[in-house]
């Protein structure tokens, strides 16, 4: 009989000859597994997918569903990586995972790209190359230069005296200004 059902099977064999001699084979257990391992990758309980932007150390966790034992190999940025180990380095990362079950089925998650940025943007406002400090006074109009440093994309909002301000615009009106 062909055994096709995917599960753990137990085969018991007992043979008795015409003279009553009995031979019993110890139980034989085997698994029919025709399915690749099912992989679920999460980080902090949320699916980790390409394009993820994280504001904290990443701890990728892999759940594997399969009938048999699986061996898992992972690489982070091209180097061997142990899953569930914190990734603390800020910047872009690429994670690949390969799981092979005892029947030889392979499942892969390849090139999952994510970004870690735990730092606030650094903003420097300068006038003529010198940092603009609160309380500074000028006898001429000024054009502030705004420098923003961050490892990820930023959304910028500028206002001068409560009104929208376009960087690079000369400030010509006299008086105290709030940037």
Coordinates of C-alpha atoms in Angstrom, one line a residue:
X1 CA 0.0 0.0 0.0
X2 CA 1.3 3.4 -0.9
X3 CA 1.7 5.7 2.1
X4 CA 0.9 9.2 1.0
X5 CA -0.5 11.1 4.0
X6 CA 1.9 13.7 5.4
X7 CA 2.5 12.8 9.0
X8 CA 4.4 10.6 11.3
X9 CA 3.7 6.9 10.6
X10 CA 4.4 3.8 12.6
X11 CA 4.9 0.4 10.8
X12 CA 4.5 -2.7 12.9
X13 CA 5.5 -6.0 11.3
X14 CA 4.9 -9.5 12.7
X15 CA 5.4 -12.7 10.7
X16 CA 4.4 -16.2 11.8
X17 CA 5.4 -19.3 9.8
X18 CA 3.4 -22.5 9.5
X19 CA 5.1 -24.0 12.5
X20 CA 4.2 -21.1 14.7
X21 CA 7.6 -19.4 14.8
X22 CA 7.0 -15.7 15.2
X23 CA 9.2 -12.8 14.3
X24 CA 8.4 -9.3 15.4
X25 CA 10.2 -6.4 13.9
X26 CA 10.6 -3.4 16.3
X27 CA 8.2 -0.6 15.4
X28 CA 9.5 1.5 12.5
X29 CA 8.6 5.2 12.6
X30 CA 8.9 7.3 9.5
X31 CA 7.5 10.6 8.2
X32 CA 6.0 11.4 4.9
X33 CA 6.9 15.1 4.3
X34 CA 6.1 16.5 0.9
X35 CA 6.0 20.1 1.9
X36 CA 8.6 22.8 2.3
X37 CA 9.1 24.3 5.7
X38 CA 6.8 27.3 6.4
X39 CA 8.9 30.3 7.5
X40 CA 7.5 33.3 9.5
X41 CA 10.0 36.1 10.2
X42 CA 9.1 38.7 12.8
X43 CA 10.8 41.5 14.7
X44 CA 9.3 42.6 17.9
X45 CA 6.2 40.6 17.2
X46 CA 5.6 42.2 13.8
X47 CA 6.3 40.7 10.4
X48 CA 9.8 41.8 9.2
X49 CA 9.5 42.6 5.5
X50 CA 11.8 44.3 3.0
X51 CA 11.6 48.0 3.3
X52 CA 11.1 48.0 7.1
X53 CA 12.4 51.1 8.9
X54 CA 13.2 50.5 12.5
X55 CA 13.9 53.1 15.3
X56 CA 15.4 50.5 17.6
X57 CA 17.8 47.6 17.7
X58 CA 16.4 44.8 15.5
X59 CA 16.0 41.2 16.9
X60 CA 14.8 39.1 14.0
X61 CA 12.9 35.9 15.1
X62 CA 12.1 33.0 12.8
X63 CA 9.3 30.6 13.4
X64 CA 9.5 27.3 11.4
X65 CA 6.5 25.0 10.9
X66 CA 7.4 21.6 9.5
X67 CA 6.8 17.9 10.2
X68 CA 10.5 17.2 10.6
X69 CA 13.6 18.7 12.1
X70 CA 14.9 21.8 10.2
X71 CA 18.4 23.3 10.0
X72 CA 18.4 27.0 9.6
X73 CA 21.2 29.2 8.2
X74 CA 21.1 33.0 8.2
X75 CA 23.3 35.7 6.8
X76 CA 23.2 39.4 7.7
X77 CA 25.0 41.7 5.3
X78 CA 26.7 38.7 3.8
X79 CA 28.1 37.3 7.1
X80 CA 26.8 34.4 9.1
X81 CA 24.2 35.5 11.6
X82 CA 22.5 33.9 14.6
X83 CA 18.8 34.7 14.6
X84 CA 17.4 36.3 17.8
X85 CA 20.7 38.2 18.2
X86 CA 20.2 42.0 18.5
X87 CA 21.4 44.0 15.4
X88 CA 22.6 47.3 16.9
X89 CA 24.4 48.9 14.0
X90 CA 22.5 51.8 12.4
X91 CA 22.0 51.8 8.7
X92 CA 20.9 49.5 5.9
X93 CA 20.9 45.8 6.4
X94 CA 20.1 42.7 4.3
X95 CA 19.0 39.4 5.9
X96 CA 18.8 36.0 4.1
X97 CA 17.6 32.8 5.6
X98 CA 17.6 29.2 4.4
X99 CA 15.8 26.4 6.2
X100 CA 16.3 22.7 5.1
X101 CA 14.1 20.0 6.6
X102 CA 15.0 16.4 7.3
X103 CA 13.3 15.3 4.0
X104 CA 15.5 17.7 2.1
X105 CA 12.9 20.4 1.3
X106 CA 14.3 23.9 1.3
X107 CA 12.6 27.2 2.0
X108 CA 14.3 30.6 1.7
X109 CA 13.7 34.2 2.6
X110 CA 16.3 36.1 0.5
X111 CA 17.5 39.7 0.7
X112 CA 15.1 41.1 3.2
X113 CA 16.3 44.7 3.4
X114 CA 15.6 46.9 6.4
X115 CA 16.9 50.0 7.9
X116 CA 17.8 50.9 11.5
X117 CA 17.9 54.6 12.6
X118 CA 18.0 55.2 16.3
X119 CA 19.3 58.7 16.2
X120 CA 17.6 62.1 15.8
X121 CA 18.6 64.3 12.9
X122 CA 21.3 66.8 13.7
X123 CA 20.5 70.3 12.6
X124 CA 23.0 73.1 12.2
X125 CA 22.0 76.6 11.3
X126 CA 24.9 78.9 10.1
X127 CA 25.3 82.4 8.9
X128 CA 28.4 83.1 6.9
X129 CA 29.9 79.8 8.1
X130 CA 29.4 80.5 11.8
X131 CA 26.8 78.7 13.9
X132 CA 23.7 80.9 14.5
X133 CA 23.0 81.1 18.2
X134 CA 20.0 82.4 20.0
X135 CA 20.3 86.1 20.8
X136 CA 22.8 86.8 18.0
X137 CA 22.6 90.3 16.5
X138 CA 23.5 91.5 13.0
X139 CA 23.8 94.9 11.5
X140 CA 23.0 93.5 8.0
X141 CA 20.4 91.2 6.5
X142 CA 21.3 87.5 6.8
X143 CA 20.7 84.3 4.8
X144 CA 20.8 81.3 7.2
X145 CA 22.3 78.0 5.8
X146 CA 20.5 75.0 7.3
X147 CA 22.4 71.7 7.4
X148 CA 20.6 68.5 8.3
X149 CA 22.5 65.3 9.0
X150 CA 20.7 62.0 9.3
X151 CA 21.2 58.5 8.0
X152 CA 17.6 58.2 6.8
X153 CA 15.2 60.4 4.8
X154 CA 13.9 63.4 6.6
X155 CA 10.8 65.5 6.3
X156 CA 11.7 69.2 6.7
X157 CA 9.5 72.0 8.0
X158 CA 10.9 75.5 8.4
X159 CA 9.2 78.6 9.8
X160 CA 10.4 82.1 10.7
X161 CA 8.4 84.1 13.1
X162 CA 5.5 81.5 12.8
X163 CA 5.4 81.7 9.0
X164 CA 6.7 79.2 6.5
X165 CA 10.3 79.9 5.5
X166 CA 12.1 78.8 2.4
X167 CA 15.8 77.9 3.2
X168 CA 18.2 80.2 1.4
X169 CA 15.8 83.2 1.6
X170 CA 17.5 86.4 2.8
X171 CA 16.0 87.8 6.1
X172 CA 15.9 91.6 5.5
X173 CA 13.4 92.9 8.0
X174 CA 14.7 94.4 11.2
X175 CA 13.8 93.1 14.6
X176 CA 13.9 90.0 16.8
X177 CA 13.2 86.8 14.8
X178 CA 12.3 83.3 15.9
X179 CA 13.5 80.5 13.7

